[in-house]
Short mmCIF file of C-alpha atoms in Angstrom, two decimals:
data_model
loop_
_atom_site.label_atom_id
_atom_site.label_comp_id
_atom_site.label_asym_id
_atom_site.label_seq_id
_atom_site.Cartn_x
_atom_site.Cartn_y
_atom_site.Cartn_z
CA MET D 19 122.48 -78.26 -80.87
CA ASN D 20 120.15 -75.77 -82.48
CA ILE D 21 122.24 -72.96 -83.93
CA ALA D 22 121.06 -69.57 -85.20
CA ILE D 23 123.46 -67.89 -87.61
CA ILE D 24 123.36 -64.14 -88.15
CA SER D 25 125.58 -63.18 -91.09
CA LEU D 26 126.22 -59.52 -91.82
CA GLY D 27 128.07 -57.57 -94.49
CA CYS D 28 129.04 -58.44 -98.02
CA PRO D 29 128.38 -61.53 -100.17
CA LYS D 30 131.95 -62.70 -99.54
CA ASN D 31 131.21 -62.84 -95.81
CA GLN D 32 128.01 -64.74 -96.58
CA VAL D 33 129.98 -67.37 -98.50
CA ASP D 34 132.22 -67.76 -95.44
CA ALA D 35 129.10 -68.39 -93.35
CA ASP D 36 127.84 -70.91 -95.91
CA VAL D 37 131.08 -72.87 -95.54
CA PHE D 38 131.14 -72.99 -91.74
CA THR D 39 127.39 -73.71 -91.65
CA HIS D 40 128.00 -76.81 -93.74
CA ALA D 41 130.73 -77.89 -91.29
CA LEU D 42 128.35 -77.42 -88.36
CA LEU D 43 125.61 -79.43 -90.07
CA LYS D 44 128.09 -82.18 -90.87
CA ALA D 45 129.03 -82.26 -87.17
CA GLY D 46 125.38 -83.05 -86.35
CA HIS D 47 124.01 -79.64 -85.44
CA THR D 48 120.82 -78.05 -86.77
CA THR D 49 120.26 -74.47 -87.90
CA VAL D 50 117.20 -72.51 -86.79
CA ALA D 51 115.89 -69.19 -88.07
CA ASP D 52 114.57 -67.97 -84.71
CA PRO D 53 117.34 -67.09 -82.20
CA ALA D 54 114.85 -67.67 -79.38
CA GLN D 55 114.91 -71.38 -80.27
CA ALA D 56 118.69 -71.61 -80.39
CA ASP D 57 121.19 -73.23 -78.05
CA ALA D 58 123.93 -71.14 -79.67
CA ILE D 59 123.99 -68.00 -81.79
CA ILE D 60 126.88 -67.33 -84.15
CA VAL D 61 127.22 -63.73 -85.31
CA ASN D 62 129.32 -63.48 -88.48
CA THR D 63 130.28 -59.82 -88.40
CA CYS D 64 131.38 -57.13 -90.82
CA GLY D 65 133.92 -54.55 -89.66
CA PHE D 66 134.66 -52.60 -92.82
CA ILE D 67 133.35 -49.11 -92.00
CA GLN D 68 131.80 -47.42 -88.98
CA SER D 69 128.18 -48.14 -89.90
CA ALA D 70 129.00 -51.84 -90.40
CA LYS D 71 130.76 -51.99 -87.03
CA GLU D 72 127.76 -50.41 -85.32
CA GLU D 73 125.42 -52.92 -86.96
CA ALA D 74 127.67 -55.79 -85.84
CA ILE D 75 127.73 -54.57 -82.23
CA GLU D 76 123.94 -54.16 -82.23
CA ASN D 77 123.50 -57.74 -83.41
CA ILE D 78 125.97 -59.10 -80.85
CA LEU D 79 124.09 -57.35 -78.07
CA LEU D 80 120.78 -58.54 -79.51
CA ALA D 81 122.06 -62.12 -79.49
CA ALA D 82 123.31 -61.74 -75.92
CA GLY D 83 119.86 -60.48 -74.92
CA TYR D 84 118.42 -63.93 -75.54
CA LYS D 85 120.40 -65.16 -72.53
CA GLN D 86 117.73 -63.60 -70.33
CA GLN D 87 115.30 -66.31 -71.43
CA ASN D 88 117.97 -68.99 -71.84
CA PRO D 89 120.96 -68.60 -69.49
CA ASP D 90 122.65 -71.60 -71.11
CA LEU D 91 122.70 -69.93 -74.53
CA LYS D 92 126.15 -69.56 -76.08
CA VAL D 93 127.06 -66.52 -78.19
CA ILE D 94 129.97 -66.83 -80.64
CA VAL D 95 131.34 -63.90 -82.62
CA THR D 96 133.35 -64.39 -85.81
CA GLY D 97 133.97 -62.53 -89.04
CA CYS D 98 135.72 -59.23 -89.75
CA LEU D 99 134.88 -57.44 -86.49
CA ALA D 100 136.15 -60.39 -84.45
CA GLU D 101 139.35 -60.47 -86.49
CA ARG D 102 139.91 -56.73 -86.29
CA TYR D 103 138.91 -56.02 -82.69
CA LYS D 104 139.87 -59.19 -80.82
CA GLN D 105 140.97 -57.52 -77.60
CA GLN D 106 138.13 -55.00 -77.49
CA ILE D 107 135.40 -57.63 -77.84
CA ALA D 108 137.04 -59.80 -75.21
CA ALA D 109 137.40 -56.87 -72.81
CA GLU D 110 134.12 -55.04 -73.36
CA MET D 111 131.60 -57.79 -74.09
CA PRO D 112 131.56 -60.33 -71.25
CA GLU D 113 128.31 -61.76 -72.67
CA VAL D 114 130.25 -63.26 -75.59
CA ASP D 115 131.29 -66.88 -75.01
CA ALA D 116 133.76 -67.19 -77.89
CA VAL D 117 135.62 -64.76 -80.14
CA VAL D 118 136.79 -66.46 -83.33
CA GLY D 119 139.10 -64.86 -85.90
CA ILE D 120 138.62 -65.62 -89.58
CA GLY D 121 141.62 -67.97 -89.53
CA SER D 122 139.77 -70.22 -87.07
CA ASN D 123 136.46 -70.43 -88.94
CA ALA D 124 137.16 -74.02 -89.97
CA ALA D 125 137.44 -74.95 -86.29
CA LEU D 126 133.98 -73.66 -85.34
CA PRO D 127 132.49 -77.15 -84.68
CA GLU D 128 135.35 -77.88 -82.26
CA ILE D 129 135.12 -74.40 -80.71
CA LEU D 130 131.39 -74.87 -80.13
CA GLN D 131 132.15 -78.13 -78.35
CA ARG D 132 134.75 -76.42 -76.16
CA VAL D 133 132.38 -73.56 -75.29
CA CYS D 134 129.73 -76.03 -74.13
CA ALA D 135 132.07 -78.13 -72.00
CA ALA D 136 131.37 -78.07 -68.28
CA GLY D 137 133.19 -75.22 -66.55
CA ALA D 138 134.47 -73.76 -69.80
CA GLY D 139 135.33 -70.10 -69.74
CA ARG D 140 135.48 -67.84 -72.71
CA VAL D 141 137.16 -69.34 -75.77
CA GLU D 142 139.37 -67.17 -77.97
CA SER D 143 140.78 -68.56 -81.20
CA TYR D 144 142.72 -66.58 -83.79
CA GLY D 145 144.35 -68.66 -86.47
CA PRO D 146 146.58 -67.14 -89.16
CA LYS D 147 144.68 -65.28 -91.87
CA ALA D 148 146.09 -67.69 -94.45
CA ALA D 149 144.17 -70.49 -92.70
CA MET D 150 140.87 -68.92 -93.79
CA PRO D 151 139.32 -71.46 -96.20
CA LEU D 152 139.16 -70.20 -99.78
CA GLY D 153 136.27 -72.56 -100.45
CA GLY D 154 135.00 -75.98 -99.56
CA PRO D 155 131.63 -77.69 -99.09
CA ARG D 156 128.92 -75.16 -98.31
CA VAL D 157 125.21 -74.59 -98.04
CA ILE D 158 123.42 -72.20 -100.39
CA SER D 159 121.88 -69.44 -98.30
CA THR D 160 120.69 -67.37 -101.24
CA PRO D 161 117.52 -68.26 -103.16
CA GLN D 162 118.19 -71.47 -105.05
CA HIS D 163 118.49 -69.88 -108.49
CA TYR D 164 121.47 -67.60 -107.83
CA ALA D 165 124.64 -67.94 -105.80
CA TYR D 166 127.92 -66.19 -105.11
CA LEU D 167 131.18 -67.81 -106.18
CA LYS D 168 134.12 -66.48 -104.18
CA VAL D 169 137.24 -66.77 -106.33
CA ALA D 170 139.79 -65.04 -104.08
CA GLU D 171 140.33 -63.83 -100.53
CA GLY D 172 142.10 -60.71 -99.30
CA CYS D 173 143.51 -57.78 -101.23
CA SER D 174 146.95 -56.40 -102.05
CA ASN D 175 145.84 -53.05 -103.48
CA ARG D 176 146.58 -51.20 -100.21
CA CYS D 177 144.28 -48.23 -100.75
CA ARG D 178 145.03 -45.85 -97.88
CA TYR D 179 141.43 -45.63 -96.61
CA CYS D 180 140.75 -49.38 -96.58
CA ALA D 181 141.12 -51.82 -93.69
CA ILE D 182 140.50 -54.97 -95.75
CA PRO D 183 144.20 -55.97 -96.08
CA LEU D 184 144.53 -55.56 -92.30
CA ILE D 185 141.52 -57.79 -91.72
CA ARG D 186 141.71 -60.31 -94.53
CA GLY D 187 145.37 -60.24 -95.51
CA PRO D 188 146.91 -60.09 -98.99
CA LEU D 189 145.36 -61.50 -102.15
CA ARG D 190 145.01 -65.29 -102.26
CA SER D 191 143.45 -66.57 -105.47
CA ARG D 192 141.55 -69.82 -105.39
CA PRO D 193 142.69 -72.52 -107.84
CA LEU D 194 140.76 -72.30 -111.10
CA GLU D 195 139.83 -75.98 -110.97
CA GLU D 196 138.20 -75.51 -107.54
CA CYS D 197 136.21 -72.51 -108.74
CA VAL D 198 134.91 -74.42 -111.74
CA ALA D 199 134.12 -77.52 -109.68
CA GLU D 200 132.05 -75.42 -107.27
CA ALA D 201 130.28 -73.73 -110.19
CA ARG D 202 129.34 -77.15 -111.56
CA TRP D 203 128.02 -78.21 -108.16
CA LEU D 204 126.01 -75.00 -107.84
CA ALA D 205 124.53 -75.55 -111.30
CA GLY D 206 123.55 -79.06 -110.27
CA GLU D 207 121.75 -77.59 -107.26
CA GLY D 208 119.62 -75.40 -109.53
CA VAL D 209 121.68 -72.21 -109.66
CA ARG D 210 121.10 -70.31 -112.91
CA GLU D 211 122.93 -67.07 -112.11
CA LEU D 212 126.53 -67.18 -110.88
CA ILE D 213 127.87 -64.02 -109.25
CA VAL D 214 131.68 -63.91 -109.17
CA VAL D 215 132.95 -62.12 -106.06
CA ALA D 216 136.27 -61.23 -104.44
CA GLN D 217 137.74 -58.01 -103.13
CA ASP D 218 138.99 -57.50 -106.69
CA PRO D 219 138.17 -60.32 -109.14
CA THR D 220 140.22 -58.60 -111.86
CA ALA D 221 143.33 -59.21 -109.72
CA TYR D 222 142.61 -62.97 -109.78
CA GLY D 223 145.84 -64.89 -110.37
CA GLU D 224 148.24 -62.01 -109.74
CA ASP D 225 149.50 -63.76 -106.59
CA TRP D 226 150.54 -66.67 -108.82
CA GLY D 227 152.31 -64.31 -111.18
CA GLN D 228 149.49 -64.67 -113.73
CA PRO D 229 147.78 -61.28 -114.14
CA GLY D 230 144.71 -61.56 -116.31
CA ALA D 231 143.85 -65.08 -115.14
CA ILE D 232 140.26 -63.86 -114.70
CA CYS D 233 139.92 -64.24 -118.49
CA ALA D 234 140.69 -67.98 -118.36
CA LEU D 235 138.34 -68.33 -115.40
CA LEU D 236 135.48 -66.69 -117.32
CA ASP D 237 136.13 -69.01 -120.27
CA ALA D 238 135.93 -72.05 -117.98
CA LEU D 239 132.83 -70.85 -116.11
CA ASN D 240 131.07 -70.08 -119.39
CA ALA D 241 131.34 -73.78 -120.28
CA VAL D 242 129.48 -74.92 -117.13
CA GLU D 243 126.16 -76.46 -118.15
CA GLY D 244 123.08 -75.12 -116.39
CA ILE D 245 124.46 -71.67 -115.69
CA ARG D 246 122.75 -69.02 -117.81
CA TRP D 247 124.07 -65.74 -116.40
CA ILE D 248 127.54 -64.95 -115.04
CA ARG D 249 127.88 -61.62 -113.26
CA ILE D 250 131.19 -60.06 -112.19
CA LEU D 251 131.13 -57.94 -109.04
CA TYR D 252 133.98 -55.42 -108.80
CA ALA D 253 136.55 -54.67 -111.47
CA TYR D 254 139.29 -52.12 -110.95
CA PRO D 255 139.74 -49.58 -113.78
CA GLU D 256 143.49 -50.14 -114.12
CA ARG D 257 142.84 -53.85 -114.74
CA ILE D 258 140.28 -53.36 -117.51
CA THR D 259 142.57 -54.67 -120.23
CA ASP D 260 141.59 -55.34 -123.82
CA ASP D 261 141.92 -59.06 -123.01
CA PHE D 262 139.43 -58.72 -120.15
CA ILE D 263 136.95 -56.88 -122.37
CA ALA D 264 137.39 -59.57 -125.03
CA ALA D 265 136.66 -62.27 -122.43
CA MET D 266 133.41 -60.50 -121.51
CA GLN D 267 132.52 -60.28 -125.20
CA ARG D 268 133.24 -63.88 -126.24
CA ASN D 269 131.56 -65.54 -123.26
CA GLU D 270 127.86 -65.17 -123.97
CA LYS D 271 126.82 -66.07 -120.41
CA VAL D 272 128.73 -63.10 -118.95
CA VAL D 273 126.06 -60.42 -118.64
CA PRO D 274 126.88 -56.86 -119.78
CA TYR D 275 127.20 -55.57 -116.22
CA LEU D 276 130.24 -54.40 -114.30
CA ASP D 277 130.83 -52.83 -110.91
CA LEU D 278 133.76 -50.45 -111.36
CA PRO D 279 134.56 -48.93 -107.94
CA ILE D 280 136.47 -45.74 -108.79
CA GLN D 281 136.05 -43.85 -105.44
CA HIS D 282 136.93 -40.43 -106.97
CA CYS D 283 137.96 -38.75 -110.22
CA ASP D 284 140.38 -36.02 -109.14
CA ASP D 285 144.01 -37.01 -109.71
CA ARG D 286 145.30 -35.47 -106.48
CA VAL D 287 142.60 -37.17 -104.40
CA LEU D 288 143.15 -40.50 -106.18
CA ALA D 289 146.87 -40.28 -105.42
CA ALA D 290 146.17 -39.43 -101.78
CA MET D 291 143.85 -42.44 -101.60
CA GLY D 292 146.63 -44.69 -102.90
CA ARG D 293 144.66 -45.56 -106.03
CA ARG D 294 146.85 -46.69 -108.90
CA GLY D 295 145.09 -45.03 -111.81
CA SER D 296 144.28 -41.48 -112.87
CA ARG D 297 141.13 -39.82 -114.15
CA ALA D 298 142.39 -40.41 -117.67
CA ASP D 299 142.75 -44.14 -116.92
CA ILE D 300 139.21 -44.28 -115.54
CA GLU D 301 137.76 -42.46 -118.53
CA ASP D 302 139.71 -44.68 -120.92
CA ALA D 303 138.44 -47.85 -119.26
CA ILE D 304 134.85 -46.61 -119.40
CA ARG D 305 135.19 -45.55 -123.04
CA ARG D 306 136.61 -48.92 -124.12
CA LEU D 307 134.00 -50.88 -122.16
CA ARG D 308 131.07 -48.91 -123.54
CA ALA D 309 132.42 -49.06 -127.09
CA ALA D 310 132.89 -52.84 -126.98
CA ILE D 311 129.87 -54.05 -124.99
CA PRO D 312 126.39 -52.97 -126.13
CA ASP D 313 123.87 -52.21 -123.39
CA LEU D 314 126.62 -52.31 -120.76
CA THR D 315 125.42 -51.43 -117.26
CA LEU D 316 128.12 -49.71 -115.21
CA ARG D 317 127.90 -49.44 -111.44
CA THR D 318 130.39 -47.56 -109.28
CA THR D 319 131.05 -46.41 -105.73
CA LEU D 320 132.44 -43.05 -104.65
CA ILE D 321 133.84 -41.62 -101.43
CA ALA D 322 132.91 -38.03 -100.56
CA GLY D 323 134.87 -35.98 -98.04
CA PHE D 324 138.20 -37.79 -98.17
CA PRO D 325 140.80 -35.95 -96.04
CA GLY D 326 141.87 -32.79 -97.81
CA GLU D 327 139.13 -32.89 -100.45
CA THR D 328 138.58 -29.26 -101.44
CA GLU D 329 135.35 -27.67 -102.62
CA ALA D 330 136.83 -27.52 -106.12
CA GLU D 331 137.74 -31.23 -106.07
CA TYR D 332 134.28 -32.10 -104.80
CA ALA D 333 132.71 -29.94 -107.54
CA GLU D 334 134.86 -31.81 -110.06
CA LEU D 335 133.47 -35.10 -108.75
CA CYS D 336 129.90 -33.80 -109.14
CA ASP D 337 130.62 -32.71 -112.72
CA PHE D 338 132.17 -36.12 -113.42
CA VAL D 339 129.02 -37.88 -112.17
CA ARG D 340 126.86 -35.69 -114.43
CA ALA D 341 129.11 -36.28 -117.43
CA VAL D 342 129.73 -40.03 -117.18
CA ARG D 343 126.16 -40.93 -116.16
CA PHE D 344 126.78 -44.25 -114.45
CA ASP D 345 123.76 -46.54 -114.54
CA ARG D 346 124.16 -47.34 -110.84
CA LEU D 347 126.11 -45.39 -108.23
CA GLY D 348 126.58 -45.43 -104.47
CA CYS D 349 128.33 -42.59 -102.67
CA PHE D 350 129.53 -42.87 -99.08
CA ALA D 351 130.83 -40.29 -96.66
CA TYR D 352 134.47 -41.00 -95.86
CA SER D 353 134.87 -43.11 -92.71
CA PRO D 354 138.27 -42.93 -90.95
CA GLU D 355 139.31 -46.48 -90.14
CA GLU D 356 141.78 -47.24 -87.37
CA ASN D 357 145.30 -48.19 -88.42
CA THR D 358 144.83 -47.01 -92.00
CA PRO D 359 147.08 -44.24 -93.34
CA ALA D 360 144.10 -42.05 -94.27
CA ALA D 361 142.83 -41.98 -90.68
CA VAL D 362 145.81 -39.85 -89.59
CA MET D 363 146.04 -37.63 -92.66
CA GLU D 364 145.74 -33.89 -92.26
CA GLY D 365 142.61 -32.17 -93.52
CA GLN D 366 139.99 -34.43 -91.92
CA LEU D 367 136.54 -32.99 -92.72
CA ASP D 368 133.67 -32.78 -90.24
CA GLU D 369 130.91 -35.37 -90.41
CA GLU D 370 128.25 -32.89 -91.52
CA THR D 371 130.29 -31.73 -94.52
CA LYS D 372 131.14 -35.28 -95.58
CA GLN D 373 127.56 -36.47 -95.33
CA LYS D 374 126.19 -33.41 -97.09
CA ARG D 375 128.54 -34.01 -100.01
CA ALA D 376 127.64 -37.70 -100.22
CA ASP D 377 123.91 -36.95 -100.05
CA HIS D 378 124.17 -34.36 -102.82
CA ILE D 379 125.91 -36.80 -105.16
CA MET D 380 123.18 -39.35 -104.48
CA GLU D 381 120.61 -36.70 -105.40
CA LEU D 382 122.42 -36.10 -108.68
CA GLN D 383 122.49 -39.83 -109.33
CA ALA D 384 118.77 -40.20 -108.58
CA ASP D 385 117.96 -37.97 -111.56
CA ILE D 386 120.39 -39.89 -113.77
CA SER D 387 118.96 -43.23 -112.65
CA ALA D 388 115.36 -42.09 -113.22
CA ALA D 389 116.22 -41.04 -116.77
CA ALA D 390 118.00 -44.35 -117.45
CA MET D 391 114.99 -46.29 -116.18
CA ALA D 392 112.56 -44.19 -118.23
CA ALA D 393 114.59 -44.94 -121.37
CA LYS D 394 113.75 -48.63 -120.97
CA VAL D 395 109.97 -48.06 -121.12
CA GLY D 396 108.59 -49.74 -124.23
CA ARG D 397 111.39 -52.31 -124.45
CA THR D 398 110.93 -56.05 -123.93
CA LEU D 399 113.68 -57.41 -121.68
CA GLU D 400 114.81 -60.86 -120.57
CA CYS D 401 114.30 -61.19 -116.80
CA ILE D 402 114.85 -63.78 -114.11
CA CYS D 403 112.11 -64.23 -111.51
CA ASP D 404 113.11 -63.86 -107.85
CA GLY D 405 109.66 -64.52 -106.34
CA VAL D 406 106.81 -62.42 -104.95
CA ASP D 407 107.04 -59.07 -103.18
CA ASP D 408 105.33 -59.47 -99.81
CA GLU D 409 104.23 -55.82 -99.70
CA THR D 410 102.68 -55.43 -103.16
CA GLY D 411 101.90 -59.03 -104.05
CA MET D 412 103.61 -58.43 -107.41
CA TYR D 413 106.27 -60.67 -108.88
CA LEU D 414 109.85 -59.47 -108.53
CA LEU D 415 112.11 -60.02 -111.52
CA ARG D 416 115.50 -58.68 -112.57
CA THR D 417 117.10 -57.85 -115.87
CA ALA D 418 120.76 -58.54 -116.66
CA ALA D 419 121.34 -54.96 -115.49
CA ASP D 420 120.21 -55.75 -111.94
CA CYS D 421 122.35 -57.49 -109.34
CA PRO D 422 120.29 -59.12 -106.56
CA GLU D 423 120.09 -57.26 -103.25
CA ILE D 424 121.96 -54.29 -104.75
CA ASP D 425 120.05 -52.93 -107.73
CA GLY D 426 116.40 -52.46 -108.64
CA ASN D 427 113.66 -54.85 -109.71
CA VAL D 428 111.12 -55.38 -112.45
CA LEU D 429 107.65 -55.71 -110.94
CA THR D 430 104.77 -57.38 -112.74
CA PRO D 431 101.25 -58.50 -111.68
CA ALA D 432 101.34 -61.61 -113.85
CA ASP D 433 98.04 -63.48 -113.90
CA THR D 434 99.79 -66.78 -114.58
CA PRO D 435 102.02 -67.91 -111.68
CA LEU D 436 105.71 -67.29 -112.34
CA VAL D 437 108.41 -69.68 -111.16
CA PRO D 438 111.42 -68.35 -109.21
CA GLY D 439 114.60 -69.00 -111.17
CA GLU D 440 112.86 -69.14 -114.54
CA PHE D 441 113.46 -66.57 -117.27
CA TYR D 442 110.68 -64.49 -118.82
CA ARG D 443 110.40 -61.73 -121.38
CA VAL D 444 108.85 -58.66 -119.84
CA THR D 445 107.55 -55.62 -121.73
CA ILE D 446 108.30 -52.49 -119.70
CA THR D 447 105.38 -50.09 -119.35
CA ASP D 448 106.50 -47.75 -116.53
CA SER D 449 109.45 -46.82 -114.35
CA ASP D 450 110.52 -44.88 -111.29
CA THR D 451 113.94 -43.90 -109.91
CA TYR D 452 115.29 -47.43 -109.52
CA ASP D 453 112.59 -49.94 -110.55
CA LEU D 454 110.75 -50.97 -113.71
CA TYR D 455 107.15 -52.13 -114.16
CA GLY D 456 105.67 -54.25 -116.93
CA TYR D 457 103.91 -57.40 -118.00
CA VAL D 458 105.16 -60.81 -119.01
CA GLU D 459 105.10 -61.45 -122.75
CA GLY D 460 101.71 -62.91 -123.68
CA GLU D 461 99.89 -61.20 -120.79
CA GLU D 462 98.41 -57.72 -120.52
#
C-alpha cells in the first residue's frame, strides 16, 4: 500500500513515527508525500496543549477529506491525542478507521492489515504504555546531517500543569548500549549533529536508581566517530549538578547550548506548579553553567497566567527575564489540561489576560534577542549548512547556538555552492531579532 504519514508535535513524537515507518516499509508498504496518492493516511498526533490538540484534529479531518476522492482510503490515528482521547475520537470521528494508542505503535503493520480486511469495522488498539518501543530500527526523517536520539520515554516529574505522565507514563530510560549503538548507526548514515531528546534527559537513569547517568551517556556518545556536534534538549535546573556541568565541559562534541525549561521564577508559583526547585536553585544553576561554559547559549520556556498568578508575581517574572537575559525564550499562555491538578485549581485567569501576559514577555525577549544577535556582528563563527532558503535563495546555516527548527539561522549568499551537512566558517556582518547574516570565510 501507499501510505502517507503526517507526524505532528515534538521531535520525540517524530522519532516514534520514524520507528513505525521503518516497520511499515519492512512489511512491504511504500510511503508517499502526497496524501492524494495514498491508500492509507496515518496521523501521528500531539495532544500536549490546546493548540496542539486543535492542530491534530484539523489534520485528522483533512486526512478524512481525501475519502471524497478515494472512498477506499483508510485513516489511522495514533500518537498522544489517540492515547489521551481514545473514547472521544471513536465516538466523534466516524471517518477514522483505526485509533491506535502509543502502546500499540509496534503493531501498526498488523493493524493496517486488519483495517483493510473485507468487512472490517473500526479497529481500536490500546496496548500498555510500557509497550511503547524505546527505540529500534527507524528511518531518518530529518535532513541527513542531523537526527534526534531519544534516550528515554515518559516522565516522573509530575508537574501539576502537565499531561505528559498521563499520556506517556513514568520515566523509562533506554539502555545506554542501545543509545550508543543507534548513534553509531546514525553517524554511519551521514549524521553529523546528534540531538539528545527525552521529556527530561537529565533524569536519564533515575528509574534504574542511577541519577546522573546522563554523564556516562555523554561520555559514550562523545566517542562515536563521525558525530561532530552533540546537542542536549531539555535539562531541569534541579538536575544541573557539578558532575553534569563537568560532563558538558570534558566532552568537546557537546555544544555549549542548553534548554533549561524553568516555567516561572516566583517561589509560590513554582510550588503551585509542582516544580521541585526554587528561584534560588534556578539562579544557582544558571550562575554555575555560565561560569563554567564559555559562550553558553541558554534557552528556556515560561508559562504566563498560571492559576492564581498575581500581577506582582507576573511583574517579578518580567523583571527576571530582563535580569537573566536568556539567549532564547518561549513564553506560553497557561493551558488548562484535563485531568491535571492545575486544571481544577482556584484562580483560573481569563484567556485575554493570560495571552496578554505571554505576549508582553515575548516582546521583552525580542529586544534581548536582538541585542544578543547584534553582539555577534563582526565575529567569525563555525556553522553547519542546512541547505537553501526557498524564499530568499540564500544558504541557511546554523551556529552551535541554534537548534534546528527551533532557533534562528545564519543566512549567506555564498557564490560557491555550499554542501548541506558540511561545516563552514562564517563572518557575521548583520543581524536582526533572531537571525544572523554574513559571508563564508574566503568570500565577500
